[in-house]
Structure formats: C-alpha cells, structure tokens
Short mmCIF file of C-alpha atoms in Angstrom, two decimals:
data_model
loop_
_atom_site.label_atom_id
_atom_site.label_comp_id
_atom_site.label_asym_id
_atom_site.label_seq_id
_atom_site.Cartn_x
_atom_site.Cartn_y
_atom_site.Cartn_z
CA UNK T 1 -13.27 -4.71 -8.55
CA UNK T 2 -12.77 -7.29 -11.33
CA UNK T 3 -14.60 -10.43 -11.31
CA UNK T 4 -12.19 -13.38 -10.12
CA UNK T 5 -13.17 -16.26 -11.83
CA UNK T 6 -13.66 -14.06 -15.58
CA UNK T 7 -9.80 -13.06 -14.73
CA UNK T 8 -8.74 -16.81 -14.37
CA UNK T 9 -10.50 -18.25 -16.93
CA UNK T 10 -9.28 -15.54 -19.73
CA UNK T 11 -5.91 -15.29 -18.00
CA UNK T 12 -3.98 -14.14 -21.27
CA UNK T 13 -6.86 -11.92 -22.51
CA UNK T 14 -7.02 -10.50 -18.89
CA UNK T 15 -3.28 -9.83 -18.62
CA UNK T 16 -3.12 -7.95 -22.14
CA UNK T 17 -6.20 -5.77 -21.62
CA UNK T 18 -4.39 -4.32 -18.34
CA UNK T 19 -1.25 -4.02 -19.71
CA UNK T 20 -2.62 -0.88 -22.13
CA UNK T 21 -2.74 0.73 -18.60
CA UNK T 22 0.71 0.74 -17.95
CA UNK T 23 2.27 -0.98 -14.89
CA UNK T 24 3.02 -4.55 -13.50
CA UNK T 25 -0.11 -6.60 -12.86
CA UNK T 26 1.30 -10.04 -11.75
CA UNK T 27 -1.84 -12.08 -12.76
CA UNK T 28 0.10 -15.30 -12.87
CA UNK T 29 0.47 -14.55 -9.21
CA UNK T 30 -3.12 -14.20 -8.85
CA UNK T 31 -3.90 -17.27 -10.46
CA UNK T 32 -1.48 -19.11 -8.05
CA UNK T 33 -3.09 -17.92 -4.92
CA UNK T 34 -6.40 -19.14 -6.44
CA UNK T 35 -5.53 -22.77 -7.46
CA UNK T 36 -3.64 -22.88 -3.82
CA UNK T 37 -7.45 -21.71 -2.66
CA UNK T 38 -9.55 -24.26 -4.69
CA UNK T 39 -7.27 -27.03 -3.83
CA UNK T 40 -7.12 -25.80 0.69
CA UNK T 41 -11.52 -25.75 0.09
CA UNK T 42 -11.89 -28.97 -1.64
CA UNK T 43 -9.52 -31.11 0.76
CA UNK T 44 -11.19 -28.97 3.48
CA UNK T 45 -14.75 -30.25 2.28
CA UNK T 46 -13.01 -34.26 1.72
CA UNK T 47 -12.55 -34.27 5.37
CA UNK T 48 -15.29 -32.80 6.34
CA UNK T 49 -17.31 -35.29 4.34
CA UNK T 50 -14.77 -38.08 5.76
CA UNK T 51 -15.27 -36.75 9.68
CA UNK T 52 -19.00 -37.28 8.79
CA UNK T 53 -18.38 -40.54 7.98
CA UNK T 54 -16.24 -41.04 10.84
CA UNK T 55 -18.77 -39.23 13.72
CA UNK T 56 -21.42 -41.62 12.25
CA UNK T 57 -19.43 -44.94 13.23
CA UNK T 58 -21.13 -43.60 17.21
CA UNK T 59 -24.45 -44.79 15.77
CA UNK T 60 -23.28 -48.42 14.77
CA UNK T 61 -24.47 -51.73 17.16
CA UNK T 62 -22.41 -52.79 19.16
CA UNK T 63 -19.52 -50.33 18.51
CA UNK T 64 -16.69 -51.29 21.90
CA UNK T 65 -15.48 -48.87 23.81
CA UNK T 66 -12.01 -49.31 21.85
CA UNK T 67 -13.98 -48.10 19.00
CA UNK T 68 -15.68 -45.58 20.13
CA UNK T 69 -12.16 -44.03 21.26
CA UNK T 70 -10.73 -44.28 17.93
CA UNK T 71 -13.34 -42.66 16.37
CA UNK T 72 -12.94 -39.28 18.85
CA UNK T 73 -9.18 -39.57 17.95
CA UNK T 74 -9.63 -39.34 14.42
CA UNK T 75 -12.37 -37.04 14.46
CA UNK T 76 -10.47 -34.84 16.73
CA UNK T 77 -7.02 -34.76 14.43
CA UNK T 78 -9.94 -34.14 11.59
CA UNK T 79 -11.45 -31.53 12.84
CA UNK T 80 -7.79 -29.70 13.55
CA UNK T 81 -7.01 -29.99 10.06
CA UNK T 82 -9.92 -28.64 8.86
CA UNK T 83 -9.71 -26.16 11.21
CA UNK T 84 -6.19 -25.47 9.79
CA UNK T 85 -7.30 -25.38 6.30
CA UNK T 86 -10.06 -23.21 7.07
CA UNK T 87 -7.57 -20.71 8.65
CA UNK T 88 -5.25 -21.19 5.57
CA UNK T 89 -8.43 -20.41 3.09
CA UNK T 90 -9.54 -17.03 4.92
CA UNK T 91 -5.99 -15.76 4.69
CA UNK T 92 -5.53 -17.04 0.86
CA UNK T 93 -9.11 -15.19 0.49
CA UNK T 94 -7.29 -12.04 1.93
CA UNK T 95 -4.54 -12.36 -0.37
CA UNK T 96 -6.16 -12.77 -3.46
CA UNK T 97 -8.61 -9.59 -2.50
CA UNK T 98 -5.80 -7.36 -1.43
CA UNK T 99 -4.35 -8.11 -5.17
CA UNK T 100 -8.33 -7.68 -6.70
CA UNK T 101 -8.32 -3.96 -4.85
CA UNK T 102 -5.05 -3.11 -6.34
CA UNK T 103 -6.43 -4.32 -10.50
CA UNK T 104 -7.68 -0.85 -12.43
CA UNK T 105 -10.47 -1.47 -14.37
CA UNK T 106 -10.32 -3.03 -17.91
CA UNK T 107 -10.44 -0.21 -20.35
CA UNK T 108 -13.65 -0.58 -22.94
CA UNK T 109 -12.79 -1.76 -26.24
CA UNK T 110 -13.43 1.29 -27.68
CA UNK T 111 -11.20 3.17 -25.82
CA UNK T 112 -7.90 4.13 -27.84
CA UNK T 113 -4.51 2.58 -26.99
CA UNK T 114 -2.04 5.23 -25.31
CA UNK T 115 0.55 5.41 -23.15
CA UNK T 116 -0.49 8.60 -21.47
CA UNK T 117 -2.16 12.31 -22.10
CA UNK T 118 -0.05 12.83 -24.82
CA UNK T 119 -2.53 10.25 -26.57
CA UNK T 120 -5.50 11.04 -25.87
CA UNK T 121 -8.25 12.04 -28.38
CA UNK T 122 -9.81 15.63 -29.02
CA UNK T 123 -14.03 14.31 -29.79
CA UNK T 124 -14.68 17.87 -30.15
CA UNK T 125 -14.34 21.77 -29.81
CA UNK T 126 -17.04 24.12 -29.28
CA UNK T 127 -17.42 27.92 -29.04
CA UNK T 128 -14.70 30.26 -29.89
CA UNK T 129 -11.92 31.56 -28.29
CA UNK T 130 -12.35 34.94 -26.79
CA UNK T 131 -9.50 37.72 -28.73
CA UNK T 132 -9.08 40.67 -26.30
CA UNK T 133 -7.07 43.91 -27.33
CA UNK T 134 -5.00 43.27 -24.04
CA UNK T 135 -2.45 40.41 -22.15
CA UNK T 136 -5.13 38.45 -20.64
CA UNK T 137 -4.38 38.14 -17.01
CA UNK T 138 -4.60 34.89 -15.41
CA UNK T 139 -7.44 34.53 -12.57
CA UNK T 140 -5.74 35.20 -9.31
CA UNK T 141 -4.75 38.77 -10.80
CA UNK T 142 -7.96 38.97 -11.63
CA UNK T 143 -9.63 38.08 -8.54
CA UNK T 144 -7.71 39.79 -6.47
CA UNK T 145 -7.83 43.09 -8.01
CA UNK T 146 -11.57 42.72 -7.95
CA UNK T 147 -11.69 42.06 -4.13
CA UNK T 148 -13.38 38.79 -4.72
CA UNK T 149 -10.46 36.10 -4.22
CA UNK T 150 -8.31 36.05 -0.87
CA UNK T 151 -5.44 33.78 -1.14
CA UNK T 152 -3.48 35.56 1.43
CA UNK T 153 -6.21 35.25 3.97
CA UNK T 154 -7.05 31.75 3.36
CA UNK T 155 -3.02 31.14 4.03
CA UNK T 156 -3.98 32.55 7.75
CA UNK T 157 -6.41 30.18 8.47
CA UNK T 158 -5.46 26.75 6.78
CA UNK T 159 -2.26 26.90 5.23
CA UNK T 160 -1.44 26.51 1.24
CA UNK T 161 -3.68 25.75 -1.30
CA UNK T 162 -6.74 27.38 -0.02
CA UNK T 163 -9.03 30.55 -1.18
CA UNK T 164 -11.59 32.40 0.41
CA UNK T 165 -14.33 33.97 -1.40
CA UNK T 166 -15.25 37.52 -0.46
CA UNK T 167 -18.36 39.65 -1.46
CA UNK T 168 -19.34 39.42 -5.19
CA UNK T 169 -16.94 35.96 -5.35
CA UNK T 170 -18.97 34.45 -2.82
CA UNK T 171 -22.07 34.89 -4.03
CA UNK T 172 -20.76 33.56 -7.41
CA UNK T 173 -19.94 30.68 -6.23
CA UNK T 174 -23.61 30.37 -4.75
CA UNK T 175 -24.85 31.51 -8.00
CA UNK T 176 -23.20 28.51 -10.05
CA UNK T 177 -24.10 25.77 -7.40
CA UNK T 178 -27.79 27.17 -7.94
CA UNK T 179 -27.61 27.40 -11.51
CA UNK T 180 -26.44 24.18 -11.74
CA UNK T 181 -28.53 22.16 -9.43
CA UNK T 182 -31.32 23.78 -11.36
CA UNK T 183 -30.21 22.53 -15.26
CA UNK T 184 -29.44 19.21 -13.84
CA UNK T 185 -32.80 18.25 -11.92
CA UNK T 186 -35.17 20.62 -14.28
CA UNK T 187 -33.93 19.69 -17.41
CA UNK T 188 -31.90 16.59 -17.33
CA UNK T 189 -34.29 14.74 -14.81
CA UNK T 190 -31.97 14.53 -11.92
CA UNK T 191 -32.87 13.90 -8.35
CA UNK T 192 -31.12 16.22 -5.94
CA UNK T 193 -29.31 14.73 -2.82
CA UNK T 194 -27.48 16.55 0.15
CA UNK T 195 -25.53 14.00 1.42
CA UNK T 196 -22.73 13.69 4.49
CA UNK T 197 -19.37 14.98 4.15
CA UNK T 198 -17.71 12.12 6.01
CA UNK T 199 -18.01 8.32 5.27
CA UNK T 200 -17.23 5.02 6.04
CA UNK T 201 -13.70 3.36 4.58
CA UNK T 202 -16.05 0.70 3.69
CA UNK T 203 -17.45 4.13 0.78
CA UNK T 204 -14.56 5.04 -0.24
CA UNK T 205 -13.29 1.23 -0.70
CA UNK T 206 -16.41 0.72 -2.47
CA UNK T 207 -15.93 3.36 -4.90
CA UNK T 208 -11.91 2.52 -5.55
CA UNK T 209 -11.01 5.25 -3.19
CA UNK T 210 -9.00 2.74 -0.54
CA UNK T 211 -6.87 1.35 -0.71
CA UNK T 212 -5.05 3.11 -3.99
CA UNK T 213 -6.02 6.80 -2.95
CA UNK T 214 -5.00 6.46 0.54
CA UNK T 215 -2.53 9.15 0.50
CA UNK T 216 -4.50 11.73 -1.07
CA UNK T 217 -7.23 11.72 1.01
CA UNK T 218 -8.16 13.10 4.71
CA UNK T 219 -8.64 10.39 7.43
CA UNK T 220 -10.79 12.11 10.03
CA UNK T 221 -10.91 10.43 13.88
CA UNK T 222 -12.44 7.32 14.56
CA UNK T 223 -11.94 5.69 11.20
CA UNK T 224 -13.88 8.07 9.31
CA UNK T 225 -12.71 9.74 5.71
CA UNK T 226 -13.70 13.38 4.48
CA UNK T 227 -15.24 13.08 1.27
CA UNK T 228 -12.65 13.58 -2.01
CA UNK T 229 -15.81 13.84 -3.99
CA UNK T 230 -19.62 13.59 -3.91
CA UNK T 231 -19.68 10.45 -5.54
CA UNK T 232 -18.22 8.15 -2.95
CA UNK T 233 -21.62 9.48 -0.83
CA UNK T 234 -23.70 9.07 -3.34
CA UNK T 235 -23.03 6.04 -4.90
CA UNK T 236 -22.80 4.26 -1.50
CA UNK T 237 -27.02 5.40 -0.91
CA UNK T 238 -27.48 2.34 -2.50
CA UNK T 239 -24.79 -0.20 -1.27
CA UNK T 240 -25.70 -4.02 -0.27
CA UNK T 241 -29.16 -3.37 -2.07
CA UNK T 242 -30.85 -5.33 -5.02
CA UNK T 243 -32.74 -2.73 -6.92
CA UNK T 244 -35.84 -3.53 -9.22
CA UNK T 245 -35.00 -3.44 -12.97
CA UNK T 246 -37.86 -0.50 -13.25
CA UNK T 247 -35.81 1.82 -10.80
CA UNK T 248 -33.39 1.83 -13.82
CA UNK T 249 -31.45 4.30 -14.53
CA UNK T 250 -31.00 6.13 -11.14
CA UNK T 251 -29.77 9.75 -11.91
CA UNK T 252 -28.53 11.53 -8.80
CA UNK T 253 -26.88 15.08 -8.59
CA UNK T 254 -24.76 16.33 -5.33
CA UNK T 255 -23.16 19.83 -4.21
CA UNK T 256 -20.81 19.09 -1.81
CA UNK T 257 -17.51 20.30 -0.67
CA UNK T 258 -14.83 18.24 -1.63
CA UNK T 259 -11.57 17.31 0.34
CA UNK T 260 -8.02 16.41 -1.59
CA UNK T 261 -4.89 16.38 -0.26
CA UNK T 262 -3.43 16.52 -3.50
CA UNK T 263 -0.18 14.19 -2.36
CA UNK T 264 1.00 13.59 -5.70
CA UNK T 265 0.45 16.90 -7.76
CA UNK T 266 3.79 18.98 -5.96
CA UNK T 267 4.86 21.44 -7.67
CA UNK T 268 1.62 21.71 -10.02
CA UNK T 269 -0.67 24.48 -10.20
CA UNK T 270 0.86 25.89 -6.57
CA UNK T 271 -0.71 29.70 -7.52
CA UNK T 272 -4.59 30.66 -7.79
CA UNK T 273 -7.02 27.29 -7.08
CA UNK T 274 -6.92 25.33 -10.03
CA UNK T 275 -5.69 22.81 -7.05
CA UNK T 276 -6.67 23.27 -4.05
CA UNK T 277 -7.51 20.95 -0.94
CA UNK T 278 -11.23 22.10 -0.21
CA UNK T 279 -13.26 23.05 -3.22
CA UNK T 280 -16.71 22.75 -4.23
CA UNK T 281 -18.26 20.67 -7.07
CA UNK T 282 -21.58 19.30 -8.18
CA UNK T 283 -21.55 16.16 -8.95
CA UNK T 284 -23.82 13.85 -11.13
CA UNK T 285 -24.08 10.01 -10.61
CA UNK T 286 -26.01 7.33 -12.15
CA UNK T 287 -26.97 3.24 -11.74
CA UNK T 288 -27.94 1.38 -15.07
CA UNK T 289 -28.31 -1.58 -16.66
CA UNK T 290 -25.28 -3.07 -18.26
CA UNK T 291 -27.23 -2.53 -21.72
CA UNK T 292 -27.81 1.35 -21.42
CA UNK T 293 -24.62 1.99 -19.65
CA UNK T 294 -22.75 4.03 -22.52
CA UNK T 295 -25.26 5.78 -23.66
CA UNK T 296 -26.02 6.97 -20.50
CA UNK T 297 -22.25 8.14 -20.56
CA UNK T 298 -23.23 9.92 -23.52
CA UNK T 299 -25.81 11.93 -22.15
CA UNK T 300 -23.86 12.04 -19.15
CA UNK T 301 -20.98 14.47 -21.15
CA UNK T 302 -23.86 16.32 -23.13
CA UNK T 303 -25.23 17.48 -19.81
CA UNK T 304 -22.03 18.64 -18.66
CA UNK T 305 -21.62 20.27 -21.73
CA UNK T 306 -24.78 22.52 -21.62
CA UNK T 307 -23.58 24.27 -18.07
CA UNK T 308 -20.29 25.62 -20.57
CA UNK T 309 -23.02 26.08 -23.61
CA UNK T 310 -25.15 28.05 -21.15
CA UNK T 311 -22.03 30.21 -19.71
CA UNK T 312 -20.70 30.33 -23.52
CA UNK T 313 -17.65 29.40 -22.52
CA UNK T 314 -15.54 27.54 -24.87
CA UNK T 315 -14.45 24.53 -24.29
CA UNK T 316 -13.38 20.80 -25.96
CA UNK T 317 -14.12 17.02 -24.98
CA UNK T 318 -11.40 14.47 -25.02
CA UNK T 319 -11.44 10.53 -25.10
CA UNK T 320 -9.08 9.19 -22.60
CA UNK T 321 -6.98 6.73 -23.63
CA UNK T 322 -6.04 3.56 -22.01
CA UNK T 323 -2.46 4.84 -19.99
CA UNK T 324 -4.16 7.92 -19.08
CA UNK T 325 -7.71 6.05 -17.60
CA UNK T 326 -8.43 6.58 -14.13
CA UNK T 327 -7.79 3.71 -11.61
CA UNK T 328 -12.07 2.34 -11.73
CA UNK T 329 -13.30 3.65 -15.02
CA UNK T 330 -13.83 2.05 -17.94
CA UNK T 331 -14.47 4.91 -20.58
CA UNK T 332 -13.62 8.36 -19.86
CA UNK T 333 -14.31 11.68 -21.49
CA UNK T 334 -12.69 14.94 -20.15
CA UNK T 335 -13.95 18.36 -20.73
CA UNK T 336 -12.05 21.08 -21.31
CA UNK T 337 -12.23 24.75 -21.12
CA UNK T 338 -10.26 27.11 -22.62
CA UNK T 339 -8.47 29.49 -19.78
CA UNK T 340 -7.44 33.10 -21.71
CA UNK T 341 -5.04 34.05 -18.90
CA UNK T 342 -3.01 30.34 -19.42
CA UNK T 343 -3.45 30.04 -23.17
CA UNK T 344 -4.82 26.68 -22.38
CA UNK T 345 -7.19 24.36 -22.07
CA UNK T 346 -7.40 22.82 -18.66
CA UNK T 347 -10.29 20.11 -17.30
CA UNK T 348 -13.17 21.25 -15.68
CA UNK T 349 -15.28 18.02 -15.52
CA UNK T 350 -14.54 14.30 -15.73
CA UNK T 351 -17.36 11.71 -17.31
CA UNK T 352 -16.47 8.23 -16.38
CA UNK T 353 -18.18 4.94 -16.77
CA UNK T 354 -17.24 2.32 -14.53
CA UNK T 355 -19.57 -0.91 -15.13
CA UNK T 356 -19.49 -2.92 -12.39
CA UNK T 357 -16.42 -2.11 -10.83
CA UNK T 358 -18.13 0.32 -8.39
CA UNK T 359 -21.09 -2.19 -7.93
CA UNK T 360 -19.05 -5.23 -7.53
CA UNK T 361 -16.78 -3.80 -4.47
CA UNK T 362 -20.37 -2.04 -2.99
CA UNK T 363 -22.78 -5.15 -4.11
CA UNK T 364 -25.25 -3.02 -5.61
CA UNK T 365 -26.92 -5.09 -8.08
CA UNK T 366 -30.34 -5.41 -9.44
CA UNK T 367 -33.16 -8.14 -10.53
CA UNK T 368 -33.81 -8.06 -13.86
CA UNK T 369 -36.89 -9.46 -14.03
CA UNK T 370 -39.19 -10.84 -11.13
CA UNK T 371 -37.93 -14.17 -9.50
CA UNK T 372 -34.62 -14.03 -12.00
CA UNK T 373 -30.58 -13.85 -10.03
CA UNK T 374 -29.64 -10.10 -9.41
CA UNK T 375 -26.77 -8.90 -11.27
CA UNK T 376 -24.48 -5.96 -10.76
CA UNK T 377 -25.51 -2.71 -12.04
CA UNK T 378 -23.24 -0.24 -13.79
CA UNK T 379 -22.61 3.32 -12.08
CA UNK T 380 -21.27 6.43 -13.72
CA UNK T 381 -20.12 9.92 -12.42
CA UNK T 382 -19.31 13.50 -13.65
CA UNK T 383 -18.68 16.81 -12.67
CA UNK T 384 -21.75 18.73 -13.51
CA UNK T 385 -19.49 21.40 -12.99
CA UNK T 386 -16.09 21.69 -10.80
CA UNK T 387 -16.94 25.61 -9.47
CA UNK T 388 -14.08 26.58 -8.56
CA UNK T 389 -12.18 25.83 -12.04
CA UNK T 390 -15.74 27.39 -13.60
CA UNK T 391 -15.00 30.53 -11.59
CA UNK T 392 -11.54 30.12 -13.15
CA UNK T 393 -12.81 30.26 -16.69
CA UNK T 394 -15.48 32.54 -16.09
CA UNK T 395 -12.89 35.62 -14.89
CA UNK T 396 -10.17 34.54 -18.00
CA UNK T 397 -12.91 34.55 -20.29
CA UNK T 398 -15.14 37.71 -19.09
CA UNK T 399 -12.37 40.07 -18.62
CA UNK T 400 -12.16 43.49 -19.79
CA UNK T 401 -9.25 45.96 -20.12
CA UNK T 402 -10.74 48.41 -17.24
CA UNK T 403 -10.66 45.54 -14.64
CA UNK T 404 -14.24 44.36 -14.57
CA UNK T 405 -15.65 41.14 -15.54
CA UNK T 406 -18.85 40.20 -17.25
CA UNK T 407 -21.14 38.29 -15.81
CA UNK T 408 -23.31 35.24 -18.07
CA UNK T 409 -26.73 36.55 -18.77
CA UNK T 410 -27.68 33.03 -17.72
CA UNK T 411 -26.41 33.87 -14.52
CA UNK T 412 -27.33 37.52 -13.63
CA UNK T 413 -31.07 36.36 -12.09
CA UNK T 414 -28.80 34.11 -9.36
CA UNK T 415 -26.66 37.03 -8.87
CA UNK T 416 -29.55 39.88 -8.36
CA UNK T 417 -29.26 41.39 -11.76
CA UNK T 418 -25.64 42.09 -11.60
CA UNK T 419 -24.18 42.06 -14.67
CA UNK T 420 -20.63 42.86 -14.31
CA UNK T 421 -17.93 42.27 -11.14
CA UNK T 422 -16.03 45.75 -10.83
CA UNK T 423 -13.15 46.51 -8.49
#
C-alpha cells in the first residue's frame, strides 16, 4: 500500500509515476475523498470541542432549570451530528482504502519505461545453449517416456492442469527441494521455515494478494485462503511487530506447495506443467532497512542464480520494466532458462523488491535506534527455485538421443548416486 498523505501532497508526481504502469488510476478522485475526510474530522472535532463547552455550562452557579434544559437540547442535537460525522468519516476511511488496495506500487526510478514484455531488458546471459544431434523433445515427451511424469493420471484425480510424479520423478523433485534448502541456508545464510499452507485474508491482503488476486486464488471454508506462494506465510511471521534495527536483514527460505488457479492464463501453456494449479517452489524472503534494500535485491538474484550455475543450466536475467511490473513490486528481475524442447527461454524465478508496500498493508516496521519512531521495513521475495519449471529445464537440457536423461553431478548424492533417468 502507498502512503496517503505522500500521494496527496505530490499529486502530479504521484499520478505520472503510475501511469508508466499502464491503466486508469483516478488520483484526483482520491484526493477528493480525502479533502471530503479532513474537512467531516475537523468539523467533527469543532463540535466536539463546542459540546464541551456546552456540557460545562451544568457546572455554572446558579444555572435555572430553563438552562439547564437548553443545554441537554443542544448537547443532544451535538452529539447526533457528531455521531453522524463520525459515521460519514469511517465510511470515507473505507473508500479511500478500497482505492489505496487497488494502487500498484510506484516503479523505482531505475526501472526502464515500457509498455509491456516486449520492453523489458536482457541484464545478462550465462552458460551455453546445449546443441544435440537430434529434435529436442519438449518435457512431457520426455517424462512420459521415462515413466516419471503422469499427466493422464493426475487428470483422474483432480482434473486439468495437474502432474503426478512417479518413481525416479518423485524423488527428483525431493532431490531439488533438498538441494536447494541446503545452498540457501548453508551458503547464503538463510533461516529455514516450514510454514502453514492456509492463511488468513488478512496474509494475503497484507502481501497484495486481496483484493487484486482474488480470482486466481483458492478460498478454502471458513474464510481461509490456500497459499499461492510461500511468501504470503512467510512474510506475515512478522506482521503487527516492531523489529529491532539489529534483527536487520531477516533472510527466510520456504518449501511449500503452492496453489494457483491460474484464472487469467486460458489457453497458455495447457500441455506438460509449465502451469499448473499445485506446484512446488522454494521460496526466499527478506525484511531490511530502507538503505540496504536493493542491494539485498542484488544478492537476492545472485542466489537464485547459483541453483542454475550449480545445475549448469543456462539461463538469462531480465529487468522488468514499468508496464510489465507486478501489482506490489517496485524493482523486478526475472530469470530465465533456456528450455531445448521450446527453443525458448521461459521464467523460472521472480526477484522482486517491494519497499514498504508489503510492510505498510502488514505494519511490520522497525526502530531504528533505541527510543527513536519505528518505521516500515522493506521486504523482498524470490523463487530460490520454481521445481517444477527446474524439472522442466533439467529433462530439455539433459536429454539424450536413446531416451535417458542426465542427471547434475551436483545432484546425484540427493538422488543415491544415480546419474542418469532411463526408461
């Protein structure tokens, strides 16, 4: 969420920022709702201070009985109107936060102006693309001449969009959430959570899930969500808390299943599980100070980056740019691998850095120094990786002409020695 006041008072710089996103953000609007506010809380408080006034006339000598009813008249019609104007300011204060939870995120000033993907820019590209003296096969071929991917059983037992792992398959997906979970907390100094799989709408509003994602995610009974991602969990551990400056930076890192319905991609990806609705991803999170935020992002991509280093798979980063930003983040940086069977590169992991967004919808904030007014921290997120698109790359990029696939050497230990998958 955007800071209200910052919006008003920089109500042209406010409006222009947005607009790189795309879209109608009536600000003017905005700005009406809070003058109408202001104005309903300071006559509010002039008759408050006035029925004051008027309630003390009791104490006067020799106040007549006369008196003493005119002064419960007015004080009565007083205390209506307030009353009035109170109910008139909590449903202004409704308005203008139903229009704050629909506002993206300004985009970072060093994020490049674009209207969408088509505009966004390649950082970098590292390894090489595998050349094979075949027609690399895309992965569902691939996995399901192997034994290892079951799309037609997963049909059976929830519908579209869904895989089941079988055999060598599912211990590779075990193998990856190990090997991951392992780089990220014994060499980038994460701290490993397991967290729930369902939350409160209060998590997902606080991490700009609700009200804009509505539609895409899974509303479980009794007012409870499935989780789209690890990070609504995880960011939410610290939620209504002032942390100490020293805590900072918080590193976190999550496996979890993750739940999508995938409402607006129809028609996309409908074959193998590059979209599916339950897949599994680990997930890396962090709380910082507004001062260390982006190079925290930094560090953030590089240790995404080293999971594709260690599998040697090749991939590229790219910058976002502003029409292309997701809804809370400020900076973005996708990674890329490069799929053989697709002749593409396709996003396995998404770096974002939100400021305070997250913090300011959650009120996580933090005291900078001892005795000094807490202010909102700034929270990031990544995949660390998405396993199920890794899986992807790994069978496009390890396959061989007789069928079998190579296993990373980083990964054999995690996979008992194996070091190829063979029909």
């Amino acid at each position: 969420m955007l800071d209200l006041r910052s919006l008003i008072e920089n109500l042209d710089e406010s409006s222009a920022r947005l607009a790189t996103r795309g879209g109608d953000f009536n600000l003017e609007g905005l700005a009406d709702l809070y003058r109408h506010r202001r104005d309903t809380v300071t006559r509010r408080d002039e008759l408050r201070h006035e029925q004051k006034q008027v309630s003390s006339g009791f104490k006067k000598p020799g106040v007549t009985s006369e008196e003493r009813e005119a002064i419960r008249t007015r004080s009565r019609a007083l205390s209506e109107e307030i009353g009035g104007l109170e109910a008139e300011s909590r449903s202004l204060d409704e308005s203008i936060e139903d229009i704050l939870l629909g506002l993206p995120n300004f985009p970072h000033r060093s994020v490049p102006v674009g209207a969408d993907e088509s505009e966004n820019v390649v950082v970098r590209v590292v390894g090489d693309q595998p050349a094979f003296d075949f027609e690399p096969r895309q992965h569902w071929d691939i996995g399901e001449t192997l034994g290892i991917l079951d799309f037609e059983g997963a049909s059976r037992i929830a519908g579209s969009r869904q895989v089941v792992y079988r055999d060598a398959g599912a211990r590779l997906e075990r193998a990856l959430a190990s090997f991951m979970l392992d780089l990220h907390t014994q060499a980038h100094g994460y701290r490993e959570v397991l967290t729930p799989y369902i939350v409160t709408p209060d998590c997902m509003q606080g991490t700009g899930q609700l009200p804009k994602f509505r539609d895409e995610a899974y509303e479980a009974t009794d007012g409870f969500f499935l989780i789209p991602t690890a990070e609504v969990p995880v960011t939410n551990l610290h939620r209504g808390e002032v942390l100490a400056a020293d805590q900072l930076p918080i590193r976190y890192v999550a496996y979890s299943s993750c739940f999508r319905r995938e409402a607006g991609s129809h028609g996309k990806d409908v074959r193998g599980m590059t979209r599916v609705h339950q897949f599994q991803k680990v997930e890396m999170v962090k709380f910082t100070t507004p001062d260390t935020a982006y190079e925290e992002l930094e560090q953030l991509v590089d240790n995404a980056e080293e999971v594709l280093r260690r599998l040697d798979l090749p991939y590229r980063v790219v910058e976002l740019c502003t029409g292309d930003l997701g809804f809370g983040a400020a900076k973005c940086y996708d990674i890329e691998v490069w799929l053989p069977g697709q002749a593409a590169y396709r996003e396995i992991s998404s770096c974002s850095c939100y400021e305070s967004f997250q913090a300011r919808r959650a009120s996580i904030r933090y005291r900078p120094a001892p005795g000094e007014k807490p202010i909102f921290v700034h929270t990031l997120n990544g995949s660390g990786l998405a396993i199920g698109r890794t899986i992807i790359a790994l069978l496009e990029n390890g396959q061989r002409e007789n069928s079998t696939v190579a296993i990373p050497e980083v990964l054999r230990p995690y996979m008992g020695g194996l070091e190829s998958i063979e029909p």
